Amino acid sequence: MADGHVVTVLGPRPAGSLGVVDAHEHLLVDSPGLRGQEFTDPDTSAAEVLDGKATGIGTIVEMTPIGLGRRPAGLRAISEATGVPVIAASGYHRDAHYPAGHWVYGLPVEVLADRIVTDLTIGMHPADWDEPSRPLDAARAGAIKGGASYHHVSPAERRRLEAIGGASAATGAGVLVHCEVGTAAHEIVDVLASAGASVERIALAHMDRNPDPEIHAEIAARGVTLEYDTVGRTKYHPDSVVLDLIEAVAAAGHLDRLMLGLDLGTRELHRAYGGGPGLRYLMTAFAPRLRRRLGEADAARILVTNPARFYALPGPGA
Ligand SMILES: [Zn+2]
């Protein structure tokens, strides 16, 4: 069982109490980079969460960062309505999600970092930090999101990753970074580490978009956690590819560096908004196959233990 606590939108909670964790999810999104794919209604999103909860999802890590329609009041409403703990994120995405002229391109790294630390330690800004003087929400963020481009980190992304690495060093919070098609992994880790982040607090998302077990074992050997989220994304590859990948990375000795999420980042992926596969997919379609491949105990390490450890902060929480 994981020690310490996690910070949910309704307050701290023992890390050993989370159950199955969807380690990378989205419940409310409104991004300029995803026009037409907004999903912004807390009631509809709560229905999606209840559908996932009925299948066995215990906790959701909501990884929508600053600037993509992150709404802490809506996340609190969803968690209160469903009884499902929600860990929210601070941090910044890759350039594709910010229009030219957005403040993320102009502000000093210290200010970018300070906004993350404020979200994590005092309360999240209610509306993407667009009017900084607005009163903060009661909910704190419990994790940090980052992002980079395809096979490279742009100069602006590098500044944001430096801010993210510094904020992780200051707070101990875990960082999950969007790797475009699973690329630029080592470069992302290098930037975060040089800004002070511990590699043990770094996880890389979408790595299974590039399902190469040799590369994954090499990254995991640095102490970095790999988060897979193409489960149910049949347009990329069948789930058997992800199962094969998990088996290979586990066989290389890195079972404890694996986490799973669904990353339903667009409206069309949510059943409650009329699409699919929806939150129920992880536990109904994928988990039974994972258990058959790995056995119950090792499957539970990926679904329960590893994400609890990764998102945990020391102590009981204030
Ligand atoms: Zn995502």
PDB file of C-alpha atoms and ligand atoms in Angstrom:
ATOM      1  CA  MET A   1       0.000   0.000   0.000  1.00  0.00           C
ATOM      2  CA  ALA A   2       1.259   3.459  -0.881  1.00  0.00           C
ATOM      3  CA  ASP A   3       2.313   5.807   1.930  1.00  0.00           C
ATOM      4  CA  GLY A   4       1.503   9.487   2.205  1.00  0.00           C
ATOM      5  CA  HIS A   5      -1.435  11.399   0.812  1.00  0.00           C
ATOM      6  CA  VAL A   6      -2.781  12.726  -2.454  1.00  0.00           C
ATOM      7  CA  VAL A   7      -4.401  16.144  -2.894  1.00  0.00           C
ATOM      8  CA  THR A   8      -7.883  15.854  -4.391  1.00  0.00           C
ATOM      9  CA  VAL A   9     -10.221  18.721  -5.290  1.00  0.00           C
ATOM     10  CA  LEU A  10     -12.087  17.973  -2.036  1.00  0.00           C
ATOM     11  CA  GLY A  11      -8.924  17.883   0.089  1.00  0.00           C
ATOM     12  CA  PRO A  12      -6.141  15.482   1.070  1.00  0.00           C
ATOM     13  CA  ARG A  13      -6.760  11.747   1.142  1.00  0.00           C
ATOM     14  CA  PRO A  14      -4.557   8.761   2.127  1.00  0.00           C
ATOM     15  CA  ALA A  15      -2.695   7.463  -0.941  1.00  0.00           C
ATOM     16  CA  GLY A  16      -3.520   3.925   0.175  1.00  0.00           C
ATOM     17  CA  SER A  17      -7.268   4.570  -0.185  1.00  0.00           C
ATOM     18  CA  LEU A  18      -7.576   5.336  -3.910  1.00  0.00           C
ATOM     19  CA  GLY A  19      -8.514   1.958  -5.392  1.00  0.00           C
ATOM     20  CA  VAL A  20      -8.129   1.678  -9.166  1.00  0.00           C
ATOM     21  CA  VAL A  21      -6.673   4.943 -10.473  1.00  0.00           C
ATOM     22  CA  ASP A  22      -7.331   6.308 -13.967  1.00  0.00           C
ATOM     23  CA  ALA A  23      -3.946   8.036 -14.033  1.00  0.00           C
ATOM     24  CA  HIS A  24      -4.640  10.427 -16.941  1.00  0.00           C
ATOM     25  CA  GLU A  25      -8.139  11.660 -17.596  1.00  0.00           C
ATOM     26  CA  HIS A  26     -10.157  14.695 -18.675  1.00  0.00           C
ATOM     27  CA  LEU A  27     -13.581  15.636 -17.300  1.00  0.00           C
ATOM     28  CA  LEU A  28     -13.901  19.243 -18.512  1.00  0.00           C
ATOM     29  CA  VAL A  29     -11.987  20.625 -21.521  1.00  0.00           C
ATOM     30  CA  ASP A  30     -12.305  23.730 -23.681  1.00  0.00           C
ATOM     31  CA  SER A  31      -9.104  24.183 -25.701  1.00  0.00           C
ATOM     32  CA  PRO A  32      -8.395  26.427 -28.698  1.00  0.00           C
ATOM     33  CA  GLY A  33      -6.409  23.451 -30.006  1.00  0.00           C
ATOM     34  CA  LEU A  34      -9.488  21.178 -29.924  1.00  0.00           C
ATOM     35  CA  ARG A  35     -12.267  23.332 -31.402  1.00  0.00           C
ATOM     36  CA  GLY A  36     -15.583  21.478 -31.727  1.00  0.00           C
ATOM     37  CA  GLN A  37     -14.466  18.893 -29.174  1.00  0.00           C
ATOM     38  CA  GLU A  38     -15.260  20.877 -26.016  1.00  0.00           C
ATOM     39  CA  PHE A  39     -16.987  19.142 -23.114  1.00  0.00           C
ATOM     40  CA  THR A  40     -17.837  21.599 -20.402  1.00  0.00           C
ATOM     41  CA  ASP A  41     -20.981  20.452 -18.594  1.00  0.00           C
ATOM     42  CA  PRO A  42     -20.310  19.172 -15.047  1.00  0.00           C
ATOM     43  CA  ASP A  43     -23.621  17.238 -14.939  1.00  0.00           C
ATOM     44  CA  THR A  44     -22.900  15.348 -18.170  1.00  0.00           C
ATOM     45  CA  SER A  45     -19.313  14.686 -17.090  1.00  0.00           C
ATOM     46  CA  ALA A  46     -20.574  13.433 -13.722  1.00  0.00           C
ATOM     47  CA  ALA A  47     -22.740  10.903 -15.580  1.00  0.00           C
ATOM     48  CA  GLU A  48     -19.601   9.679 -17.362  1.00  0.00           C
ATOM     49  CA  VAL A  49     -17.777   9.381 -14.035  1.00  0.00           C
ATOM     50  CA  LEU A  50     -20.662   7.405 -12.504  1.00  0.00           C
ATOM     51  CA  ASP A  51     -20.533   5.022 -15.475  1.00  0.00           C
ATOM     52  CA  GLY A  52     -16.802   4.494 -14.846  1.00  0.00           C
ATOM     53  CA  LYS A  53     -17.294   4.175 -11.099  1.00  0.00           C
ATOM     54  CA  ALA A  54     -19.853   1.399 -11.623  1.00  0.00           C
ATOM     55  CA  THR A  55     -17.159  -0.618 -13.414  1.00  0.00           C
ATOM     56  CA  GLY A  56     -14.606  -0.213 -10.616  1.00  0.00           C
ATOM     57  CA  ILE A  57     -12.695   3.030 -11.197  1.00  0.00           C
ATOM     58  CA  GLY A  58     -11.877   4.405  -7.753  1.00  0.00           C
ATOM     59  CA  THR A  59     -10.007   7.662  -8.406  1.00  0.00           C
ATOM     60  CA  ILE A  60      -9.538   9.935 -11.423  1.00  0.00           C
ATOM     61  CA  VAL A  61      -6.506  12.089 -12.164  1.00  0.00           C
ATOM     62  CA  GLU A  62      -7.857  15.019 -14.208  1.00  0.00           C
ATOM     63  CA  MET A  63      -4.889  16.222 -16.245  1.00  0.00           C
ATOM     64  CA  THR A  64      -6.318  19.340 -17.925  1.00  0.00           C
ATOM     65  CA  PRO A  65      -3.684  22.055 -17.431  1.00  0.00           C
ATOM     66  CA  ILE A  66      -3.900  25.853 -17.336  1.00  0.00           C
ATOM     67  CA  GLY A  67      -5.363  27.355 -20.517  1.00  0.00           C
ATOM     68  CA  LEU A  68      -7.478  24.401 -21.669  1.00  0.00           C
ATOM     69  CA  GLY A  69     -10.672  25.226 -19.803  1.00  0.00           C
ATOM     70  CA  ARG A  70      -9.627  23.866 -16.422  1.00  0.00           C
ATOM     71  CA  ARG A  71     -12.512  24.687 -14.060  1.00  0.00           C
ATOM     72  CA  PRO A  72     -11.880  23.685 -10.424  1.00  0.00           C
ATOM     73  CA  ALA A  73     -15.435  24.537  -9.297  1.00  0.00           C
ATOM     74  CA  GLY A  74     -16.793  22.153 -11.941  1.00  0.00           C
ATOM     75  CA  LEU A  75     -14.372  19.430 -10.865  1.00  0.00           C
ATOM     76  CA  ARG A  76     -15.460  19.847  -7.242  1.00  0.00           C
ATOM     77  CA  ALA A  77     -19.109  19.558  -8.315  1.00  0.00           C
ATOM     78  CA  ILE A  78     -18.366  16.369 -10.266  1.00  0.00           C
ATOM     79  CA  SER A  79     -16.482  14.805  -7.352  1.00  0.00           C
ATOM     80  CA  GLU A  80     -19.215  15.769  -4.865  1.00  0.00           C
ATOM     81  CA  ALA A  81     -21.992  14.428  -7.115  1.00  0.00           C
ATOM     82  CA  THR A  82     -20.273  11.095  -7.798  1.00  0.00           C
ATOM     83  CA  GLY A  83     -18.268  10.384  -4.659  1.00  0.00           C
ATOM     84  CA  VAL A  84     -15.219   9.722  -6.857  1.00  0.00           C
ATOM     85  CA  PRO A  85     -12.009  11.463  -5.709  1.00  0.00           C
ATOM     86  CA  VAL A  86     -10.553  13.701  -8.433  1.00  0.00           C
ATOM     87  CA  ILE A  87      -6.922  14.833  -8.473  1.00  0.00           C
ATOM     88  CA  ALA A  88      -6.631  18.018 -10.567  1.00  0.00           C
ATOM     89  CA  ALA A  89      -3.595  19.402 -12.370  1.00  0.00           C
ATOM     90  CA  SER A  90      -1.675  22.587 -12.714  1.00  0.00           C
ATOM     91  CA  GLY A  91       0.996  23.145 -15.358  1.00  0.00           C
ATOM     92  CA  TYR A  92       1.047  23.833 -19.073  1.00  0.00           C
ATOM     93  CA  HIS A  93       0.516  21.892 -22.290  1.00  0.00           C
ATOM     94  CA  ARG A  94       2.471  21.995 -25.570  1.00  0.00           C
ATOM     95  CA  ASP A  95       2.413  24.992 -27.920  1.00  0.00           C
ATOM     96  CA  ALA A  96      -0.438  23.613 -30.060  1.00  0.00           C
ATOM     97  CA  HIS A  97      -2.913  24.425 -27.262  1.00  0.00           C
ATOM     98  CA  TYR A  98      -2.020  28.118 -26.879  1.00  0.00           C
ATOM     99  CA  PRO A  99      -2.831  30.735 -29.544  1.00  0.00           C
ATOM    100  CA  ALA A 100      -0.146  33.227 -30.577  1.00  0.00           C
ATOM    101  CA  GLY A 101       0.012  36.058 -28.068  1.00  0.00           C
ATOM    102  CA  HIS A 102      -1.127  33.948 -25.100  1.00  0.00           C
ATOM    103  CA  TRP A 103       0.547  35.004 -21.854  1.00  0.00           C
ATOM    104  CA  VAL A 104       2.323  31.616 -21.524  1.00  0.00           C
ATOM    105  CA  TYR A 105       4.724  32.784 -24.266  1.00  0.00           C
ATOM    106  CA  GLY A 106       5.583  36.109 -22.652  1.00  0.00           C
ATOM    107  CA  LEU A 107       5.802  35.745 -18.900  1.00  0.00           C
ATOM    108  CA  PRO A 108       9.142  34.999 -17.170  1.00  0.00           C
ATOM    109  CA  VAL A 109       9.818  31.405 -16.110  1.00  0.00           C
ATOM    110  CA  GLU A 110       9.604  32.488 -12.454  1.00  0.00           C
ATOM    111  CA  VAL A 111       6.018  33.750 -12.920  1.00  0.00           C
ATOM    112  CA  LEU A 112       5.024  30.623 -14.861  1.00  0.00           C
ATOM    113  CA  ALA A 113       6.401  28.533 -11.967  1.00  0.00           C
ATOM    114  CA  ASP A 114       4.756  30.709  -9.318  1.00  0.00           C
ATOM    115  CA  ARG A 115       1.305  30.156 -10.844  1.00  0.00           C
ATOM    116  CA  ILE A 116       1.817  26.385 -10.611  1.00  0.00           C
ATOM    117  CA  VAL A 117       3.047  26.557  -7.018  1.00  0.00           C
ATOM    118  CA  THR A 118       0.037  28.735  -6.098  1.00  0.00           C
ATOM    119  CA  ASP A 119      -2.355  26.210  -7.688  1.00  0.00           C
ATOM    120  CA  LEU A 120      -0.698  23.388  -5.727  1.00  0.00           C
ATOM    121  CA  THR A 121      -0.260  25.011  -2.335  1.00  0.00           C
ATOM    122  CA  ILE A 122      -3.010  27.672  -1.949  1.00  0.00           C
ATOM    123  CA  GLY A 123      -5.786  27.062  -4.477  1.00  0.00           C
ATOM    124  CA  MET A 124      -6.290  26.847  -8.216  1.00  0.00           C
ATOM    125  CA  HIS A 125      -7.104  29.911 -10.245  1.00  0.00           C
ATOM    126  CA  PRO A 126     -10.810  29.615 -11.195  1.00  0.00           C
ATOM    127  CA  ALA A 127     -10.374  30.339 -14.925  1.00  0.00           C
ATOM    128  CA  ASP A 128      -6.969  29.446 -16.399  1.00  0.00           C
ATOM    129  CA  TRP A 129      -5.122  32.419 -14.818  1.00  0.00           C
ATOM    130  CA  ASP A 130      -6.502  34.745 -17.499  1.00  0.00           C
ATOM    131  CA  GLU A 131      -7.372  37.416 -14.915  1.00  0.00           C
ATOM    132  CA  PRO A 132      -4.752  36.817 -12.225  1.00  0.00           C
ATOM    133  CA  SER A 133      -6.451  39.012  -9.596  1.00  0.00           C
ATOM    134  CA  ARG A 134      -9.579  36.824  -9.354  1.00  0.00           C
ATOM    135  CA  PRO A 135      -9.982  34.984  -6.020  1.00  0.00           C
ATOM    136  CA  LEU A 136      -8.538  31.466  -5.997  1.00  0.00           C
ATOM    137  CA  ASP A 137     -10.755  28.382  -5.814  1.00  0.00           C
ATOM    138  CA  ALA A 138     -10.880  26.370  -2.590  1.00  0.00           C
ATOM    139  CA  ALA A 139      -9.486  23.337  -4.435  1.00  0.00           C
ATOM    140  CA  ARG A 140      -5.748  22.790  -4.791  1.00  0.00           C
ATOM    141  CA  ALA A 141      -4.132  20.963  -7.707  1.00  0.00           C
ATOM    142  CA  GLY A 142      -2.483  17.640  -6.854  1.00  0.00           C
ATOM    143  CA  ALA A 143      -0.244  17.089  -9.881  1.00  0.00           C
ATOM    144  CA  ILE A 144       1.486  18.975 -12.711  1.00  0.00           C
ATOM    145  CA  LYS A 145       0.993  18.566 -16.449  1.00  0.00           C
ATOM    146  CA  GLY A 146       3.589  19.326 -19.105  1.00  0.00           C
ATOM    147  CA  GLY A 147       3.802  18.986 -22.869  1.00  0.00           C
ATOM    148  CA  ALA A 148       6.207  18.989 -25.796  1.00  0.00           C
ATOM    149  CA  SER A 149       6.058  18.724 -29.590  1.00  0.00           C
ATOM    150  CA  TYR A 150       6.742  15.882 -31.998  1.00  0.00           C
ATOM    151  CA  HIS A 151      10.385  14.779 -31.648  1.00  0.00           C
ATOM    152  CA  HIS A 152      11.397  18.147 -30.185  1.00  0.00           C
ATOM    153  CA  VAL A 153      10.889  20.597 -27.349  1.00  0.00           C
ATOM    154  CA  SER A 154      10.217  24.107 -28.719  1.00  0.00           C
ATOM    155  CA  PRO A 155      11.906  27.095 -27.019  1.00  0.00           C
ATOM    156  CA  ALA A 156       8.590  28.121 -25.395  1.00  0.00           C
ATOM    157  CA  GLU A 157       7.904  24.550 -24.268  1.00  0.00           C
ATOM    158  CA  ARG A 158      11.383  24.423 -22.756  1.00  0.00           C
ATOM    159  CA  ARG A 159      10.638  27.536 -20.661  1.00  0.00           C
ATOM    160  CA  ARG A 160       7.366  26.022 -19.466  1.00  0.00           C
ATOM    161  CA  LEU A 161       9.069  22.699 -18.640  1.00  0.00           C
ATOM    162  CA  GLU A 162      11.703  24.631 -16.665  1.00  0.00           C
ATOM    163  CA  ALA A 163       8.885  26.284 -14.697  1.00  0.00           C
ATOM    164  CA  ILE A 164       7.241  22.881 -14.194  1.00  0.00           C
ATOM    165  CA  GLY A 165      10.493  21.245 -13.055  1.00  0.00           C
ATOM    166  CA  GLY A 166      11.096  24.060 -10.585  1.00  0.00           C
ATOM    167  CA  ALA A 167       7.533  23.824  -9.246  1.00  0.00           C
ATOM    168  CA  SER A 168       7.886  20.061  -8.801  1.00  0.00           C
ATOM    169  CA  ALA A 169      11.170  20.547  -6.955  1.00  0.00           C
ATOM    170  CA  ALA A 170       9.515  23.137  -4.677  1.00  0.00           C
ATOM    171  CA  THR A 171       6.392  21.105  -3.893  1.00  0.00           C
ATOM    172  CA  GLY A 172       7.256  17.438  -4.501  1.00  0.00           C
ATOM    173  CA  ALA A 173       4.277  17.086  -6.862  1.00  0.00           C
ATOM    174  CA  GLY A 174       4.365  14.507  -9.643  1.00  0.00           C
ATOM    175  CA  VAL A 175       4.705  15.720 -13.248  1.00  0.00           C
ATOM    176  CA  LEU A 176       2.976  13.982 -16.171  1.00  0.00           C
ATOM    177  CA  VAL A 177       4.196  15.148 -19.586  1.00  0.00           C
ATOM    178  CA  HIS A 178       2.378  14.810 -22.902  1.00  0.00           C
ATOM    179  CA  CYS A 179       4.848  13.174 -25.317  1.00  0.00           C
ATOM    180  CA  GLU A 180       3.571  13.700 -28.858  1.00  0.00           C
ATOM    181  CA  VAL A 181       3.296  10.190 -30.354  1.00  0.00           C
ATOM    182  CA  GLY A 182       5.578   9.040 -27.538  1.00  0.00           C
ATOM    183  CA  THR A 183       8.576  11.084 -28.757  1.00  0.00           C
ATOM    184  CA  ALA A 184      11.189  13.433 -27.194  1.00  0.00           C
ATOM    185  CA  ALA A 185      11.131  11.479 -23.935  1.00  0.00           C
ATOM    186  CA  HIS A 186      14.783  11.785 -22.947  1.00  0.00           C
ATOM    187  CA  GLU A 187      14.915  15.482 -23.865  1.00  0.00           C
ATOM    188  CA  ILE A 188      11.827  16.198 -21.732  1.00  0.00           C
ATOM    189  CA  VAL A 189      13.281  14.341 -18.745  1.00  0.00           C
ATOM    190  CA  ASP A 190      16.608  16.159 -19.153  1.00  0.00           C
ATOM    191  CA  VAL A 191      14.953  19.608 -19.102  1.00  0.00           C
ATOM    192  CA  LEU A 192      12.811  18.785 -16.046  1.00  0.00           C
ATOM    193  CA  ALA A 193      15.735  17.257 -14.163  1.00  0.00           C
ATOM    194  CA  SER A 194      18.011  20.195 -14.935  1.00  0.00           C
ATOM    195  CA  ALA A 195      15.310  22.471 -13.468  1.00  0.00           C
ATOM    196  CA  GLY A 196      15.436  20.485 -10.231  1.00  0.00           C
ATOM    197  CA  ALA A 197      12.722  17.836 -10.608  1.00  0.00           C
ATOM    198  CA  SER A 198      13.498  14.358  -9.279  1.00  0.00           C
ATOM    199  CA  VAL A 199      13.242  11.753 -12.057  1.00  0.00           C
ATOM    200  CA  GLU A 200      11.161   9.650  -9.652  1.00  0.00           C
ATOM    201  CA  ARG A 201       8.506  12.416  -9.828  1.00  0.00           C
ATOM    202  CA  ILE A 202       8.365  12.381 -13.641  1.00  0.00           C
ATOM    203  CA  ALA A 203       5.895  10.341 -15.699  1.00  0.00           C
ATOM    204  CA  LEU A 204       5.552  10.377 -19.483  1.00  0.00           C
ATOM    205  CA  ALA A 205       2.134  10.104 -21.147  1.00  0.00           C
ATOM    206  CA  HIS A 206       1.197   8.527 -24.482  1.00  0.00           C
ATOM    207  CA  MET A 207       4.378   6.436 -24.589  1.00  0.00           C
ATOM    208  CA  ASP A 208       2.355   3.534 -26.008  1.00  0.00           C
ATOM    209  CA  ARG A 209       1.734   5.615 -29.149  1.00  0.00           C
ATOM    210  CA  ASN A 210       5.280   4.425 -29.896  1.00  0.00           C
ATOM    211  CA  PRO A 211       5.064   0.874 -28.499  1.00  0.00           C
ATOM    212  CA  ASP A 212       8.776   0.107 -28.508  1.00  0.00           C
ATOM    213  CA  PRO A 213       9.659  -1.947 -25.408  1.00  0.00           C
ATOM    214  CA  GLU A 214      13.423  -1.416 -25.713  1.00  0.00           C
ATOM    215  CA  ILE A 215      13.069   2.366 -25.649  1.00  0.00           C
ATOM    216  CA  HIS A 216      10.556   2.147 -22.812  1.00  0.00           C
ATOM    217  CA  ALA A 217      12.837  -0.036 -20.682  1.00  0.00           C
ATOM    218  CA  GLU A 218      15.664   2.436 -21.237  1.00  0.00           C
ATOM    219  CA  ILE A 219      13.499   5.362 -20.063  1.00  0.00           C
ATOM    220  CA  ALA A 220      12.106   3.425 -17.086  1.00  0.00           C
ATOM    221  CA  ALA A 221      15.662   2.531 -16.063  1.00  0.00           C
ATOM    222  CA  ARG A 222      16.222   6.258 -15.443  1.00  0.00           C
ATOM    223  CA  GLY A 223      13.515   6.091 -12.751  1.00  0.00           C
ATOM    224  CA  VAL A 224      10.782   7.623 -14.924  1.00  0.00           C
ATOM    225  CA  THR A 225       7.206   6.264 -14.871  1.00  0.00           C
ATOM    226  CA  LEU A 226       5.518   5.363 -18.189  1.00  0.00           C
ATOM    227  CA  GLU A 227       1.816   6.136 -18.539  1.00  0.00           C
ATOM    228  CA  TYR A 228      -0.034   4.230 -21.268  1.00  0.00           C
ATOM    229  CA  ASP A 229      -3.322   5.581 -22.583  1.00  0.00           C
ATOM    230  CA  THR A 230      -4.076   4.140 -26.031  1.00  0.00           C
ATOM    231  CA  VAL A 231      -6.272   1.526 -24.401  1.00  0.00           C
ATOM    232  CA  GLY A 232      -9.467   1.536 -26.495  1.00  0.00           C
ATOM    233  CA  ARG A 233      -7.908   3.765 -29.187  1.00  0.00           C
ATOM    234  CA  THR A 234      -8.466   1.217 -31.891  1.00  0.00           C
ATOM    235  CA  LYS A 235      -7.631   3.759 -34.612  1.00  0.00           C
ATOM    236  CA  TYR A 236      -4.004   3.644 -33.418  1.00  0.00           C
ATOM    237  CA  HIS A 237      -3.629  -0.076 -32.698  1.00  0.00           C
ATOM    238  CA  PRO A 238      -5.464  -2.951 -31.058  1.00  0.00           C
ATOM    239  CA  ASP A 239      -5.286  -3.380 -27.279  1.00  0.00           C
ATOM    240  CA  SER A 240      -3.185  -6.492 -27.822  1.00  0.00           C
ATOM    241  CA  VAL A 241      -0.296  -4.167 -28.744  1.00  0.00           C
ATOM    242  CA  VAL A 242      -0.562  -2.473 -25.336  1.00  0.00           C
ATOM    243  CA  LEU A 243      -0.805  -5.832 -23.566  1.00  0.00           C
ATOM    244  CA  ASP A 244       2.297  -7.092 -25.398  1.00  0.00           C
ATOM    245  CA  LEU A 245       4.120  -3.875 -24.526  1.00  0.00           C
ATOM    246  CA  ILE A 246       3.221  -4.119 -20.827  1.00  0.00           C
ATOM    247  CA  GLU A 247       4.389  -7.732 -20.717  1.00  0.00           C
ATOM    248  CA  ALA A 248       7.689  -6.838 -22.376  1.00  0.00           C
ATOM    249  CA  VAL A 249       8.412  -3.834 -20.142  1.00  0.00           C
ATOM    250  CA  ALA A 250       7.462  -5.847 -17.047  1.00  0.00           C
ATOM    251  CA  ALA A 251       9.730  -8.705 -18.183  1.00  0.00           C
ATOM    252  CA  ALA A 252      12.573  -6.174 -18.458  1.00  0.00           C
ATOM    253  CA  GLY A 253      12.068  -5.445 -14.745  1.00  0.00           C
ATOM    254  CA  HIS A 254       9.983  -2.265 -14.875  1.00  0.00           C
ATOM    255  CA  LEU A 255       6.488  -3.344 -13.812  1.00  0.00           C
ATOM    256  CA  ASP A 256       6.540  -0.743 -11.031  1.00  0.00           C
ATOM    257  CA  ARG A 257       7.053   2.067 -13.565  1.00  0.00           C
ATOM    258  CA  LEU A 258       3.739   1.518 -15.403  1.00  0.00           C
ATOM    259  CA  MET A 259       0.418   3.353 -15.028  1.00  0.00           C
ATOM    260  CA  LEU A 260      -2.745   3.385 -17.160  1.00  0.00           C
ATOM    261  CA  GLY A 261      -5.208   6.095 -18.153  1.00  0.00           C
ATOM    262  CA  LEU A 262      -7.805   6.573 -20.854  1.00  0.00           C
ATOM    263  CA  ASP A 263      -7.049  10.248 -21.623  1.00  0.00           C
ATOM    264  CA  LEU A 264     -10.539  10.993 -22.945  1.00  0.00           C
ATOM    265  CA  GLY A 265      -9.481  14.477 -24.041  1.00  0.00           C
ATOM    266  CA  THR A 266     -12.179  15.100 -26.659  1.00  0.00           C
ATOM    267  CA  ARG A 267     -15.972  15.139 -26.505  1.00  0.00           C
ATOM    268  CA  GLU A 268     -16.317  12.247 -28.971  1.00  0.00           C
ATOM    269  CA  LEU A 269     -14.507   9.857 -26.579  1.00  0.00           C
ATOM    270  CA  HIS A 270     -17.118  10.229 -23.800  1.00  0.00           C
ATOM    271  CA  ARG A 271     -20.212   8.039 -23.790  1.00  0.00           C
ATOM    272  CA  ALA A 272     -22.170  10.628 -21.770  1.00  0.00           C
ATOM    273  CA  TYR A 273     -21.577  13.126 -24.595  1.00  0.00           C
ATOM    274  CA  GLY A 274     -22.712  10.610 -27.221  1.00  0.00           C
ATOM    275  CA  GLY A 275     -19.386   8.974 -28.127  1.00  0.00           C
ATOM    276  CA  GLY A 276     -17.036   6.254 -26.957  1.00  0.00           C
ATOM    277  CA  PRO A 277     -15.182   4.240 -25.671  1.00  0.00           C
ATOM    278  CA  GLY A 278     -15.915   6.096 -22.408  1.00  0.00           C
ATOM    279  CA  LEU A 279     -14.634   5.659 -18.887  1.00  0.00           C
ATOM    280  CA  ARG A 280     -16.109   2.174 -18.557  1.00  0.00           C
ATOM    281  CA  TYR A 281     -13.635   0.794 -21.118  1.00  0.00           C
ATOM    282  CA  LEU A 282     -10.631   0.499 -18.805  1.00  0.00           C
ATOM    283  CA  MET A 283     -12.192  -1.908 -16.330  1.00  0.00           C
ATOM    284  CA  THR A 284     -14.683  -3.719 -18.568  1.00  0.00           C
ATOM    285  CA  ALA A 285     -12.633  -4.293 -21.730  1.00  0.00           C
ATOM    286  CA  PHE A 286      -8.975  -3.941 -20.781  1.00  0.00           C
ATOM    287  CA  ALA A 287      -8.483  -4.909 -17.122  1.00  0.00           C
ATOM    288  CA  PRO A 288      -9.785  -8.481 -17.564  1.00  0.00           C
ATOM    289  CA  ARG A 289      -7.252  -9.066 -20.345  1.00  0.00           C
ATOM    290  CA  LEU A 290      -4.500  -7.448 -18.268  1.00  0.00           C
ATOM    291  CA  ARG A 291      -5.287  -9.787 -15.361  1.00  0.00           C
ATOM    292  CA  ARG A 292      -5.194 -12.820 -17.670  1.00  0.00           C
ATOM    293  CA  ARG A 293      -1.785 -11.787 -18.983  1.00  0.00           C
ATOM    294  CA  LEU A 294      -0.121 -10.729 -15.701  1.00  0.00           C
ATOM    295  CA  GLY A 295      -2.189 -12.286 -12.938  1.00  0.00           C
ATOM    296  CA  GLU A 296      -4.281 -10.420 -10.382  1.00  0.00           C
ATOM    297  CA  ALA A 297      -1.409  -9.170  -8.206  1.00  0.00           C
ATOM    298  CA  ASP A 298       0.719  -7.628 -10.962  1.00  0.00           C
ATOM    299  CA  ALA A 299      -2.325  -6.097 -12.651  1.00  0.00           C
ATOM    300  CA  ALA A 300      -3.177  -4.431  -9.326  1.00  0.00           C
ATOM    301  CA  ARG A 301       0.306  -2.947  -9.139  1.00  0.00           C
ATOM    302  CA  ILE A 302      -0.339  -1.147 -12.440  1.00  0.00           C
ATOM    303  CA  LEU A 303      -3.937  -0.150 -11.699  1.00  0.00           C
ATOM    304  CA  VAL A 304      -3.715   0.660  -7.974  1.00  0.00           C
ATOM    305  CA  THR A 305      -0.256   0.714  -6.380  1.00  0.00           C
ATOM    306  CA  ASN A 306       1.913   2.486  -8.958  1.00  0.00           C
ATOM    307  CA  PRO A 307      -0.338   5.521  -9.547  1.00  0.00           C
ATOM    308  CA  ALA A 308      -0.961   5.889  -5.788  1.00  0.00           C
ATOM    309  CA  ARG A 309       2.785   5.968  -5.196  1.00  0.00           C
ATOM    310  CA  PHE A 310       3.450   8.305  -8.109  1.00  0.00           C
ATOM    311  CA  TYR A 311       0.833  10.933  -7.174  1.00  0.00           C
ATOM    312  CA  ALA A 312       1.496  10.704  -3.412  1.00  0.00           C
ATOM    313  CA  LEU A 313       3.069  13.439  -1.310  1.00  0.00           C
ATOM    314  CA  PRO A 314       4.717  12.673   2.037  1.00  0.00           C
ATOM    315  CA  GLY A 315       2.795  12.734   5.312  1.00  0.00           C
ATOM    316  CA  PRO A 316      -0.927  12.832   6.087  1.00  0.00           C
ATOM    317  CA  GLY A 317      -1.583  16.152   4.279  1.00  0.00           C
ATOM    318  CA  ALA A 318      -2.748  19.448   5.748  1.00  0.00           C
TER     319      ALA A 318
HETATM  320 ZN    ZN B   1      -4.498  14.190 -21.743  1.00  0.00          ZN
END
